[in-house]
Amino acid sequence: MQKISVAIIGWGNVGRGCKRAIKECSDMMLAGVVRRPVSLGKIEPELEDTNVVADISKLDHVDVALLCIPSREVPERIKLYHGLGIATVDSFDEHERLVALKREADISAKAHKTVSVMGAGWDPGTDSVVRALMRIVSISGHTTTTFGGDKGGRSMGHTALVKTIPGVKNAVALTFANGRGHHKRKVYVELLPQADLEAITQAIKADPYFRADPTEVLAVKDINKFNTLNHSVSLERTGMQVNQNYVLAGVNPEFTANVMVSAARACITAKEQNAYGAYTLLERPLIDFLPGATLDEKLAGY
Amino acid sequence: MQKISVAIIGWGNVGRGCKRAIKECSDMMLAGVVRRPVSLGKIEPELEDTNVVADISKLDHVDVALLCIPSREVPERIKLYHGLGIATVDSFDEHERLVALKREADISAKAHKTVSVMGAGWDPGTDSVVRALMRIVSISGHTTTTFGGDKGGRSMGHTALVKTIPGVKNAVALTFANGRGHHKRKVYVELLPQADLEAITQAIKADPYFRADPTEVLAVKDINKFNTLNHSVSLERTGMQVNQNYVLAGVNPEFTANVMVSAARACITAKEQNAYGAYTLLERPLIDFLPGATLDEKLAGY
């Protein structure tokens, strides 16, 4: 069987996690990593055995591109890779924009006879699947999603956004539970010289990622003291005589990377069935995300 | 939009739950309930407004039959209803037989241009979906499924099996956690006069439902003192830097009924797409199980 050839786009925490996850999948191979030209010269032991390029066309044949880049850069990359006939997987994380973006991507995927799996991360992503499951198990009821608990956890999309604000050298954005599905945010920023903390604080608080929640911004000298990769989520649904709870806790970028790599497999299955288009996790059969050469292997443990 | 016409086959706890669940679904209507001829005369307030028949052909048009009967009666009923062009949903619960049974049903569904969704209960069922999700979120690792915890919970398949043993008037089979994904069983039986407790105990312990687990059988005067409809499950997966946990606790037949009713909707979507065949929950997109007239409605809260 031909292995699925996968390229990693972006070399942050998720990109690194994808490289590790691809190694766990005997049906996949890593074609290479696409980075910004400015980063190409960096020597990293983790990339010694890997093709690192600035342009995906410099790699051998690529079946699927894993977009391990900030969400706001995703739409443009999907168009670019669709034009090259390459399937894409992303973990686009702005819930309210996802469906509209999916419609656009669906048109371009069909036009180029390729496939995208979108919102294939933790939330949106596998949490969305659990929320769907809860609606199936308990038709009436109300679902609450709570991130971070009392200890807080690192929100990747929020952290990535803060890092793009001028004057910010490094940042980590933590999310804490604030009761009944509400949240509060704590943002630690390491500033460049002459940066204006007040202006940066205003920019953070005004951004859609933050504006709904109480947010505190703190300037620190060394971000590493406040950093973490951990996060957790609790999903609850109340319903007639029903009490359900799903708790997932662990390393956020690692989870997201695992979901994205599994989605690469689902892209190829869809393509083989000529089911071109852009899909959320709910729109493809979950069996397509699982390893296994036969139905029995895929359904083992059902 | 034409409502999906659903028949409930069997009037036990799951059948009753399905009737309540169908009421929650604005896209469905109850065509009637199919019972054994011997039960037809019983007067039950819950069935006053419902067509109750012994043969499904006595009902008006039925799109989907929900098989709320013991697992071992499921294969025969699937064949019968496929022959009439009726889609079926079951919560067949013998894990090791499910895939083989699905292959058989797949052939008959395709031959009659209809659809079955099989193993659409709690476990196999939504637990199977969570196990698949855990394999997606954490590619390496080992999943443990533990039922009942310390308090124990009512296993429906096990209870139904014990009730079929000659000499048993009524029964309840409880499952308790016994460490590391193992279980122990406690079976309370109310005996008919002259029943042989020793022979019944041997029959229970020898059955595939029980033979893998330590099982205690206790004769009681009044089963109601020991009865419960509650159950719980905890799914855990260990993996590299990963700690995941899914706990679902509540009323077992109610959950199963909700899943089966949601699966009726997925049958109709498959039929509309000419995707005839028999499927587990993993083989159809989860979005097909959700209510909603539009993609946006179905994806709300993704």
XYZ file of C-alpha atoms in Angstrom, chain B residues 73-240:
168
model
C -33.750 -11.846 18.357
C -32.248 -9.009 16.333
C -30.735 -10.873 13.319
C -34.020 -12.535 12.395
C -35.981 -9.285 12.671
C -33.508 -7.403 10.496
C -34.060 -9.953 7.704
C -37.828 -9.792 8.128
C -37.997 -5.998 7.948
C -35.448 -5.673 5.150
C -37.747 -7.945 3.145
C -40.485 -5.343 3.637
C -38.135 -2.510 2.622
C -38.088 -1.105 6.165
C -34.859 0.322 7.616
C -33.848 -0.944 11.070
C -31.977 0.356 14.095
C -30.769 -1.941 16.864
C -28.578 -1.818 19.931
C -27.207 -5.343 19.452
C -24.777 -5.751 22.333
C -22.516 -8.749 21.745
C -19.281 -7.034 20.732
C -17.575 -10.071 19.242
C -20.506 -11.000 16.977
C -21.360 -7.499 15.795
C -19.043 -7.167 12.788
C -20.007 -10.567 11.349
C -23.682 -9.793 11.833
C -23.209 -6.421 10.187
C -21.729 -8.066 7.083
C -24.783 -10.314 6.775
C -27.173 -7.426 7.299
C -25.214 -5.332 4.812
C -25.894 -7.888 2.083
C -29.609 -8.027 2.831
C -29.904 -4.216 3.175
C -28.271 -3.692 -0.231
C -30.438 -6.399 -1.814
C -33.592 -4.656 -0.592
C -32.313 -1.079 -1.072
C -32.631 -0.233 2.574
C -30.427 0.679 5.542
C -29.597 -0.578 9.033
C -27.707 1.176 11.782
C -26.444 -1.491 14.164
C -24.954 -1.459 17.632
C -26.577 1.952 18.115
C -26.781 1.858 21.885
C -24.566 2.891 24.724
C -21.901 0.166 24.469
C -21.519 -0.880 21.702
C -22.692 2.514 20.554
C -21.745 5.939 21.783
C -18.986 4.440 23.944
C -17.543 2.982 20.744
C -17.528 6.470 19.254
C -15.713 7.841 22.315
C -13.165 5.018 22.066
C -12.633 5.946 18.401
C -12.233 9.601 19.398
C -9.664 8.664 22.004
C -7.710 6.762 19.340
C -7.846 9.890 17.184
C -6.796 12.295 19.947
C -4.055 10.017 21.232
C -2.730 7.738 18.504
C -0.593 5.634 20.872
C -2.095 4.419 24.100
C -4.367 1.868 25.654
C -8.088 2.341 26.333
C -9.871 0.886 29.349
C -13.660 0.689 29.632
C -15.087 0.276 33.126
C -18.775 -0.171 33.853
C -20.747 0.329 37.009
C -18.071 1.659 39.350
C -18.348 0.636 43.017
C -22.110 1.170 43.193
C -22.854 -1.105 40.253
C -25.346 -0.518 37.480
C -27.989 -2.448 35.589
C -26.739 -4.201 32.462
C -29.690 -4.458 30.112
C -28.423 -7.241 27.849
C -27.409 -9.364 30.830
C -30.740 -8.775 32.569
C -32.679 -9.655 29.413
C -30.705 -12.881 28.995
C -31.366 -14.058 32.573
C -35.087 -13.419 32.140
C -35.164 -15.933 29.259
C -33.870 -18.808 31.442
C -36.639 -21.307 32.343
C -37.676 -21.021 36.008
C -36.814 -17.306 36.251
C -39.815 -15.081 36.939
C -37.929 -11.802 37.075
C -34.311 -10.732 37.297
C -31.841 -7.882 37.426
C -28.160 -8.235 36.536
C -25.803 -5.653 38.012
C -22.257 -4.976 36.834
C -19.529 -3.683 39.158
C -16.017 -2.457 38.398
C -13.397 -5.011 39.422
C -10.182 -3.126 38.619
C -8.254 -2.381 35.389
C -11.239 -2.752 33.062
C -12.401 -6.001 34.649
C -15.887 -6.559 36.047
C -17.890 -8.693 38.407
C -21.597 -9.440 38.146
C -24.366 -9.820 40.679
C -27.596 -11.376 39.468
C -30.779 -11.175 41.542
C -33.448 -13.667 40.476
C -37.058 -14.078 41.511
C -37.860 -17.745 40.902
C -40.993 -19.506 39.737
C -42.279 -22.260 42.083
C -40.227 -25.482 41.801
C -37.420 -23.673 39.953
C -33.928 -25.126 40.462
C -31.612 -22.344 41.654
C -28.518 -24.493 41.160
C -29.363 -25.255 37.512
C -30.251 -21.613 36.851
C -26.983 -20.458 38.405
C -25.044 -22.845 36.154
C -26.940 -21.662 33.062
C -26.157 -18.043 33.889
C -22.479 -18.655 34.576
C -22.063 -20.673 31.355
C -23.607 -18.027 29.090
C -21.240 -15.879 26.950
C -22.725 -12.782 28.632
C -21.317 -13.926 31.980
C -18.655 -16.580 31.575
C -15.661 -14.225 31.475
C -16.489 -12.543 34.802
C -16.921 -13.629 38.438
C -20.682 -13.915 38.858
C -22.819 -14.311 41.964
C -26.456 -15.404 41.641
C -28.852 -14.624 44.481
C -32.484 -15.739 44.805
C -34.704 -12.982 46.219
C -38.410 -12.763 47.063
C -39.083 -9.349 45.567
C -36.859 -8.162 42.712
C -38.059 -4.568 43.061
C -35.953 -4.110 46.190
C -32.807 -4.731 44.130
C -33.784 -3.124 40.858
C -32.331 0.007 39.286
C -32.243 1.494 35.808
C -29.027 3.388 36.445
C -25.646 2.596 35.041
C -22.352 4.377 34.465
C -19.257 3.998 32.376
C -15.778 5.409 32.568
C -13.495 5.343 29.520
C -9.824 6.029 30.045
C -6.906 6.126 27.680
C -3.301 6.256 28.679
C -0.865 7.641 26.205
C 2.268 9.667 25.908
